[in-house]
């Protein structure tokens, strides 16, 4: 007998509008059951997500519940191994429909098992190419065609919704895993918040270009859409079409739209090669810096105690809020890998844990490019001293996150250790006691990084002649993203695609243009 009922397995696209799996299921089946599975692998001590990101996920799930309630349905929750659970449901006569999402590590292995067992029908529809042999030119054309195509609308009329017994609730999961979000200024997840964020950003898009680099400006002057894109409260296509329709033709709109393409670019990389989260993209760089591991350096970097105020303020901001603008993310990556010479994956995992908007396809690829493990653009070393002058000349950001330097003269914030003893005493901050001295000397460390890259430059380039390696390192788009780095810093590759659409992600909704779903 043909299967007449379908499960819509929600994963990272927590919405109803422009959702390929929802549209497919409601077009082809009379009875559907929306389902979300709380996977123990993503919780507990081994999970790579802070409680604040999990809380954002749970906000978004409760928002999705409300969307289903509005159309006469229910979002069903289960807790356990998704492979085992979906296999049982499949044997009970359910067709399982899910979107084909870029995944890595546990998620990739899970989806491979479900695909191999033919338990889940994975539906594409995210603008990414899942066929061999694509070129830069046809990839960009396909993505642009997807951005401008009509959105997938769910066919909710005359749909029957079914439920399961023995459900769990969001509250029960939070209690079971003791979810206690601690970060300040945490955004609220969900569709409505996403829509409001998009609408607010669209009204100020003209000022977007000048608000990207300085962290204090970026907090309110960039889109802040990235966590909503990460969890699919909006689709990238919804954002693209909303911005094109509602925003004036200006530099800010052009820059923002380019970030949407870069978002697709990095997720395309994870589709093509799921190894980005675990292995160096260029095999020559596989053990780069592994012999230099220094637990004291790692701890100083993580807790913002390196003696470089711009780095320390950024890392404390990350830990406290789960957010950091792209320029400061790139600077902290460069400092960790180039200046402290520490293995890239330790830092990448740390970022992924703390960032509320962290997307594996963006976080880990950006880390590898900045850390030099791709084997291209090896000299992109940020100067944390110069970044103070360029992006925090009044010390607003530094003093917000480093209270020890609250009374320190602005003129000495680039190099506090050079302040006269009397100045330190008057500021109630003795360097080496109240605030650390630099853990390394920048100029010497930068020279060591240059020497290392010189040694590896030739073999790294040779490895890039291998087709599979070259494909990982290549850019999907034809053009080079605009550089916003001032003289003295490295030329930028994909700027703002790490997490923030301003950096890299977004989404929203407007009753007139975006579907209520």
PDB file of C-alpha atoms in Angstrom, residues 266 269 273 276 279-286 288-289 344 364-378 380 453 456-457 459-465 469-475 493:
ATOM      1  CA  UNK A 266      30.507  28.705   3.034  1.00  0.00           C
ATOM      2  CA  UNK A 269      31.803  24.174   1.236  1.00  0.00           C
ATOM      3  CA  UNK A 273      33.407  18.369   2.200  1.00  0.00           C
ATOM      4  CA  UNK A 276      36.033  21.227   7.737  1.00  0.00           C
ATOM      5  CA  UNK A 279      40.774  18.203   9.586  1.00  0.00           C
ATOM      6  CA  UNK A 280      42.915  20.798   7.866  1.00  0.00           C
ATOM      7  CA  UNK A 281      41.592  21.526   4.391  1.00  0.00           C
ATOM      8  CA  UNK A 282      45.167  21.352   3.080  1.00  0.00           C
ATOM      9  CA  UNK A 283      46.867  18.102   4.232  1.00  0.00           C
ATOM     10  CA  UNK A 284      50.245  19.871   4.377  1.00  0.00           C
ATOM     11  CA  UNK A 285      48.825  21.948   7.248  1.00  0.00           C
ATOM     12  CA  UNK A 286      47.325  19.031   9.179  1.00  0.00           C
ATOM     13  CA  UNK A 288      50.369  22.918  11.880  1.00  0.00           C
ATOM     14  CA  UNK A 289      51.302  24.252  15.358  1.00  0.00           C
ATOM     15  CA  UNK A 344      43.392  26.034  15.203  1.00  0.00           C
ATOM     16  CA  UNK A 364      35.108  26.321  10.959  1.00  0.00           C
ATOM     17  CA  UNK A 365      35.786  27.346   7.369  1.00  0.00           C
ATOM     18  CA  UNK A 366      36.510  30.896   8.496  1.00  0.00           C
ATOM     19  CA  UNK A 367      38.832  29.605  11.196  1.00  0.00           C
ATOM     20  CA  UNK A 368      40.748  27.504   8.696  1.00  0.00           C
ATOM     21  CA  UNK A 369      41.148  30.354   6.207  1.00  0.00           C
ATOM     22  CA  UNK A 370      42.349  32.761   8.863  1.00  0.00           C
ATOM     23  CA  UNK A 371      44.581  30.133  10.511  1.00  0.00           C
ATOM     24  CA  UNK A 372      46.307  29.337   7.208  1.00  0.00           C
ATOM     25  CA  UNK A 373      45.310  25.666   7.143  1.00  0.00           C
ATOM     26  CA  UNK A 374      43.785  26.042   3.678  1.00  0.00           C
ATOM     27  CA  UNK A 375      47.181  27.065   2.317  1.00  0.00           C
ATOM     28  CA  UNK A 376      46.032  30.337   0.723  1.00  0.00           C
ATOM     29  CA  UNK A 377      46.404  33.948   1.919  1.00  0.00           C
ATOM     30  CA  UNK A 378      48.987  32.886   4.479  1.00  0.00           C
ATOM     31  CA  UNK A 380      46.651  37.599   6.892  1.00  0.00           C
ATOM     32  CA  UNK A 453      54.527  30.399   6.453  1.00  0.00           C
ATOM     33  CA  UNK A 456      55.196  25.919   4.186  1.00  0.00           C
ATOM     34  CA  UNK A 457      54.236  28.139   1.269  1.00  0.00           C
ATOM     35  CA  UNK A 459      54.434  22.551  -0.336  1.00  0.00           C
ATOM     36  CA  UNK A 460      51.019  24.062   0.490  1.00  0.00           C
ATOM     37  CA  UNK A 461      50.701  25.439  -3.027  1.00  0.00           C
ATOM     38  CA  UNK A 462      51.792  22.142  -4.509  1.00  0.00           C
ATOM     39  CA  UNK A 463      49.069  20.351  -2.564  1.00  0.00           C
ATOM     40  CA  UNK A 464      46.540  22.757  -4.033  1.00  0.00           C
ATOM     41  CA  UNK A 465      47.277  21.301  -7.464  1.00  0.00           C
ATOM     42  CA  UNK A 469      42.209  19.869  -2.352  1.00  0.00           C
ATOM     43  CA  UNK A 470      41.940  22.734  -4.833  1.00  0.00           C
ATOM     44  CA  UNK A 471      38.173  22.406  -4.816  1.00  0.00           C
ATOM     45  CA  UNK A 472      38.034  22.831  -1.044  1.00  0.00           C
ATOM     46  CA  UNK A 473      40.132  25.993  -1.239  1.00  0.00           C
ATOM     47  CA  UNK A 474      38.449  27.555  -4.268  1.00  0.00           C
ATOM     48  CA  UNK A 475      35.924  30.367  -4.091  1.00  0.00           C
ATOM     49  CA  UNK A 493      38.688  37.190   1.876  1.00  0.00           C
TER      50      UNK A 493
END
